[in-house]
XYZ file of C-alpha atoms in Angstrom:
370
model
C 0.000 0.000 0.000
C 1.432 3.385 -0.975
C 1.887 5.914 1.807
C -0.449 8.918 2.114
C 1.646 11.675 0.535
C -0.218 14.472 2.286
C 0.245 12.812 5.653
C 3.858 12.050 4.720
C 4.557 15.692 3.975
C 2.993 16.875 7.221
C 4.789 14.127 9.127
C 8.093 15.007 7.516
C 7.727 18.660 8.434
C 6.881 17.791 12.033
C 9.801 15.371 12.298
C 12.204 17.873 10.769
C 11.084 20.548 13.218
C 11.351 18.084 16.100
C 14.795 17.081 14.851
C 16.053 20.670 14.896
C 14.465 21.368 18.286
C 15.656 18.222 20.064
C 18.890 17.556 18.190
C 20.333 20.898 17.047
C 23.791 19.451 17.680
C 23.439 17.104 14.701
C 23.089 19.985 12.256
C 25.879 21.900 13.973
C 28.035 18.796 13.761
C 27.341 18.484 10.020
C 28.241 22.136 9.516
C 31.387 21.545 11.545
C 32.474 18.807 9.144
C 31.931 21.133 6.178
C 34.092 23.746 7.885
C 36.761 21.143 8.601
C 36.884 20.064 4.946
C 37.144 23.692 3.838
C 40.061 24.320 6.192
C 41.683 21.043 5.114
C 41.374 22.054 1.460
C 42.938 25.451 2.099
C 45.796 23.871 4.042
C 46.301 21.260 1.314
C 46.270 24.001 -1.334
C 48.845 26.065 0.573
C 51.119 23.059 1.115
C 50.527 21.732 -2.396
C 51.865 24.863 -4.074
C 55.284 23.475 -3.260
C 55.849 20.524 -5.590
C 58.100 18.636 -3.181
C 55.531 18.961 -0.396
C 52.738 17.807 -2.697
C 54.801 14.800 -3.779
C 55.501 13.941 -0.152
C 51.766 14.152 0.537
C 50.956 11.714 -2.261
C 53.606 9.274 -1.075
C 52.332 9.501 2.504
C 48.807 8.696 1.325
C 50.089 5.672 -0.597
C 51.935 4.412 2.476
C 48.712 4.665 4.522
C 46.679 3.021 1.763
C 49.070 0.082 1.337
C 49.410 -0.342 5.103
C 45.635 -0.541 5.546
C 45.315 -2.927 2.605
C 47.904 -5.290 4.115
C 46.209 -5.058 7.510
C 42.851 -5.838 5.907
C 44.302 -8.823 4.044
C 45.761 -10.193 7.290
C 42.446 -9.780 9.138
C 40.533 -11.381 6.260
C 42.891 -14.365 6.222
C 42.501 -14.690 10.006
C 38.731 -15.022 9.790
C 37.639 -11.379 9.567
C 35.791 -11.443 12.877
C 36.728 -7.959 14.056
C 37.189 -4.405 12.807
C 40.109 -2.919 14.743
C 39.002 -3.703 18.332
C 35.273 -4.076 17.616
C 33.422 -7.238 16.675
C 32.462 -7.401 13.009
C 28.735 -7.728 12.400
C 28.670 -7.458 8.581
C 30.767 -8.070 5.457
C 32.715 -10.992 6.919
C 33.625 -12.143 3.398
C 34.941 -8.744 2.283
C 38.216 -6.928 2.795
C 37.403 -3.647 4.545
C 40.573 -2.958 6.599
C 39.529 -0.631 9.451
C 36.256 0.366 7.744
C 32.853 -1.069 8.609
C 31.247 -0.760 5.172
C 32.865 -2.451 2.180
C 31.680 0.230 -0.247
C 33.208 3.007 1.838
C 36.544 1.203 1.947
C 36.291 0.534 -1.793
C 36.045 4.286 -2.376
C 38.996 4.915 -0.076
C 41.256 2.273 -1.603
C 40.092 3.386 -5.044
C 41.586 6.801 -4.295
C 44.860 5.008 -3.629
C 44.616 3.207 -6.975
C 43.983 6.520 -8.737
C 46.939 8.117 -6.939
C 49.363 5.325 -7.816
C 48.235 5.212 -11.435
C 48.501 8.986 -11.775
C 52.063 8.946 -10.497
C 52.995 6.102 -12.864
C 51.483 7.323 -16.125
C 52.455 10.971 -15.717
C 56.100 10.055 -15.184
C 56.165 7.345 -17.855
C 54.899 9.836 -20.382
C 58.104 11.844 -20.137
C 60.212 8.761 -20.748
C 58.574 7.708 -24.029
C 59.617 9.082 -27.391
C 56.508 9.172 -29.541
C 58.626 9.016 -32.674
C 59.719 5.480 -31.769
C 57.869 2.476 -33.207
C 55.106 1.051 -31.042
C 57.078 -2.049 -30.037
C 59.950 0.167 -28.845
C 57.531 2.262 -26.763
C 56.040 -0.854 -25.200
C 59.465 -2.282 -24.415
C 60.537 0.996 -22.803
C 57.422 1.055 -20.654
C 57.912 -2.530 -19.467
C 61.581 -1.916 -18.625
C 60.733 1.177 -16.595
C 57.862 -0.530 -14.765
C 60.030 -3.420 -13.552
C 63.016 -1.246 -12.639
C 62.706 2.437 -11.821
C 59.010 2.431 -10.952
C 58.812 -1.019 -9.380
C 57.670 0.259 -5.969
C 54.893 2.333 -7.504
C 53.777 -0.644 -9.569
C 53.829 -2.810 -6.444
C 51.679 -0.281 -4.547
C 49.269 -0.085 -7.480
C 49.002 -3.889 -7.672
C 48.450 -4.332 -3.930
C 45.719 -1.686 -3.913
C 44.015 -3.170 -6.986
C 43.905 -6.596 -5.370
C 42.566 -5.073 -2.143
C 39.886 -3.245 -4.130
C 38.820 -6.432 -5.884
C 38.562 -8.275 -2.549
C 36.127 -5.705 -1.167
C 33.486 -7.227 -3.435
C 32.097 -3.734 -4.076
C 30.635 -3.598 -7.568
C 30.368 0.186 -7.670
C 33.821 0.599 -6.131
C 35.507 -1.530 -8.787
C 33.586 -0.090 -11.735
C 33.966 3.591 -10.783
C 37.676 3.195 -10.071
C 38.190 1.430 -13.407
C 36.330 4.198 -15.227
C 38.392 6.881 -13.491
C 41.630 5.086 -14.390
C 40.560 4.705 -17.995
C 39.730 8.410 -18.269
C 43.098 9.340 -16.759
C 44.982 7.235 -19.316
C 42.959 8.686 -22.187
C 43.676 12.241 -21.005
C 47.413 11.595 -20.873
C 47.479 9.970 -24.292
C 45.278 12.612 -25.892
C 47.475 15.407 -24.546
C 50.529 13.757 -25.995
C 48.860 13.269 -29.334
C 49.854 9.624 -29.610
C 48.757 7.513 -32.511
C 45.671 5.315 -32.401
C 47.875 2.214 -32.206
C 49.360 3.493 -28.961
C 45.908 4.230 -27.571
C 44.697 0.745 -28.455
C 47.865 -0.754 -26.993
C 47.345 1.079 -23.713
C 43.706 -0.034 -23.619
C 44.807 -3.637 -24.191
C 47.358 -3.438 -21.378
C 44.721 -1.976 -19.058
C 42.288 -4.767 -19.991
C 44.955 -7.396 -19.318
C 45.692 -5.830 -15.954
C 42.030 -5.790 -14.953
C 41.695 -9.406 -16.113
C 44.692 -10.374 -14.011
C 43.236 -8.713 -10.938
C 39.896 -10.427 -11.467
C 41.618 -13.800 -11.762
C 43.556 -13.163 -8.536
C 40.346 -12.300 -6.714
C 38.741 -15.399 -8.183
C 35.169 -16.240 -7.323
C 34.970 -13.612 -4.597
C 34.860 -10.787 -7.126
C 32.423 -12.607 -9.423
C 30.159 -13.351 -6.456
C 30.033 -9.655 -5.652
C 28.510 -8.993 -9.074
C 26.178 -11.990 -9.428
C 25.049 -13.102 -5.959
C 21.399 -12.979 -4.944
C 22.238 -10.558 -2.133
C 23.732 -8.194 -4.679
C 20.463 -8.044 -6.606
C 18.480 -7.717 -3.370
C 20.642 -4.698 -2.536
C 19.833 -3.143 -5.920
C 16.112 -3.694 -5.343
C 16.282 -2.144 -1.856
C 18.083 0.914 -3.179
C 15.613 1.435 -6.010
C 12.780 1.483 -3.470
C 14.708 3.932 -1.283
C 15.354 6.173 -4.290
C 11.665 6.302 -5.189
C 10.660 7.255 -1.649
C 13.511 9.749 -1.351
C 12.499 11.486 -4.587
C 8.994 11.840 -3.191
C 10.428 13.375 -0.021
C 12.526 15.804 -2.078
C 9.495 17.004 -4.041
C 7.904 18.288 -0.838
C 10.796 20.641 0.073
C 12.715 21.196 -3.176
C 13.980 24.741 -2.568
C 15.116 25.031 1.044
C 15.493 21.387 1.992
C 15.201 20.221 5.593
C 18.646 21.005 7.029
C 21.921 19.128 7.200
C 21.712 15.822 9.029
C 17.918 15.640 8.830
C 17.528 12.844 6.278
C 16.962 10.009 8.745
C 14.189 11.954 10.470
C 12.584 13.384 7.354
C 12.567 10.075 5.492
C 10.675 8.086 8.139
C 7.116 8.992 6.987
C 7.999 8.020 3.427
C 9.061 4.455 4.239
C 6.892 2.153 2.148
C 5.803 -1.391 2.913
C 8.722 -2.690 0.825
C 11.201 -1.133 3.271
C 9.535 -2.218 6.502
C 11.905 -5.185 6.808
C 14.973 -2.967 6.933
C 16.311 -2.118 10.379
C 16.549 1.586 9.545
C 17.132 3.940 6.651
C 19.731 6.483 7.733
C 21.164 7.222 4.257
C 19.690 7.665 0.809
C 22.517 5.558 -0.715
C 23.086 8.491 -3.064
C 24.945 11.560 -1.862
C 23.298 13.688 -4.552
C 19.773 12.703 -3.567
C 20.472 13.033 0.137
C 21.964 16.498 -0.343
C 18.914 17.609 -2.310
C 16.636 16.492 0.521
C 18.738 18.235 3.155
C 19.916 21.340 1.248
C 17.308 21.707 -1.480
C 18.286 21.796 -5.136
C 19.757 25.358 -5.029
C 22.100 24.464 -2.160
C 23.061 21.176 -3.806
C 23.700 22.980 -7.097
C 26.021 25.472 -5.411
C 27.931 22.640 -3.744
C 28.305 20.684 -7.002
C 29.297 23.778 -8.996
C 32.006 24.544 -6.445
C 33.485 21.072 -6.780
C 33.024 21.174 -10.557
C 35.020 24.394 -10.858
C 37.861 22.899 -8.826
C 37.836 19.760 -10.987
C 37.840 21.945 -14.110
C 40.924 23.729 -12.797
C 42.634 20.332 -12.596
C 41.503 19.527 -16.139
C 42.985 22.799 -17.392
C 46.202 22.042 -15.528
C 46.643 18.817 -17.496
C 46.660 20.665 -20.817
C 48.175 24.009 -19.865
C 51.396 22.783 -18.320
C 54.379 21.801 -20.423
C 54.761 18.661 -18.345
C 51.974 16.467 -17.019
C 52.694 16.208 -13.349
C 50.527 13.762 -11.441
C 48.707 16.256 -9.221
C 46.229 17.668 -11.758
C 45.609 14.219 -13.210
C 45.021 12.660 -9.786
C 42.782 15.508 -8.635
C 40.545 15.074 -11.683
C 40.626 11.257 -11.524
C 39.688 11.282 -7.831
C 36.750 13.595 -8.580
C 35.512 11.270 -11.318
C 35.797 8.271 -9.022
C 34.024 9.682 -5.965
C 31.546 11.569 -8.143
C 30.408 8.403 -9.891
C 30.385 6.290 -6.729
C 28.337 8.933 -4.906
C 25.502 8.303 -7.358
C 24.791 4.978 -5.652
C 26.388 5.272 -2.213
C 27.280 7.546 0.681
C 31.053 7.070 1.000
C 31.677 10.835 1.162
C 29.915 10.830 4.535
C 32.909 8.888 5.886
C 35.491 11.440 7.154
C 38.517 9.351 6.123
C 37.266 9.092 2.541
C 36.379 12.767 2.201
C 39.610 13.914 3.870
C 41.700 11.890 1.403
C 39.685 13.208 -1.545
C 39.889 16.826 -0.373
C 43.675 16.630 -0.040
C 44.089 15.081 -3.507
C 41.846 17.752 -5.005
C 43.701 20.506 -3.136
C 47.078 19.301 -4.426
C 45.674 19.129 -7.951
C 44.227 22.633 -7.850
C 47.381 24.067 -6.264
C 49.624 22.675 -8.989
C 47.149 23.503 -11.760
C 46.724 27.169 -10.838
C 50.106 28.015 -9.309
C 52.163 30.537 -11.242
C 55.393 29.263 -9.716
C 56.898 25.774 -9.738
C 59.055 25.302 -6.656
């Protein structure tokens, strides 16, 4: 039976008002996180104007990413019964490191994959002479990957395997799309021939196939299991109800942090079996409910302008340094994943993304190269 929309609207308004009256700290806390990310971006931008500092920041992030991936692999091999010092209650078959949700960790480790790939391809580009025959270019790339850039390749491989063992469909697909776009941008800037582009695509396909074979049935199960399709069905129902909730307050929204309270009257019979609905499983939809479409538009335009600065940095600079490429790739990855999940509500994920974006913008817009 469909819910009474008039009663739902009145109920949502009452719950939102009650939320702000009884729990004003939740909205203040949400605003506090926005302020923290703004300060973090400004600090990252200031530090990132120095190329050596930005490079050190990227390497530090990779060290953290690889360390967490190795920790997660150890815990998974040991039975995966705990997250840090807490008992695990979900995702016992997935690698999540110190994260609770596999999709949130997939976004986080995906940022590591994007970072490692950006550092590899942007430096390899300078080593290849486009006048050489294709087989010479390929041989040069292979020699560099197994010698000078071996550690970066190792980090990239470890993070790819960790990503595949999360079992997150959206995490794997969005990271792969971001990586593909990054490679295309580098090749298009260099003006390489179509044979080189096809060769790079073939190498990328072989790499993805290798990762899938390492993950084995675990990765395939993440895409084809019955629970995976149940999850899709649950989300589609949530989206329908959330869109209805948005239509009742499209301009001003209901306030940051109010989704859980506002959504309650819109829960249909199909969602009764769920323990609770605290997220819309789409950052865009949840922001529209909380901020209204004008506030969401301002937020997205702000991030879009920063990503565009990174895009310009790729083509304006004489050399493709990794920062602009990584900043844009990270935006593509989290932007796509946010369509179907809420990973940006996890402080660790958003902090890593903000720093990568800040480094990219700093190096794309700086008038001095230190």
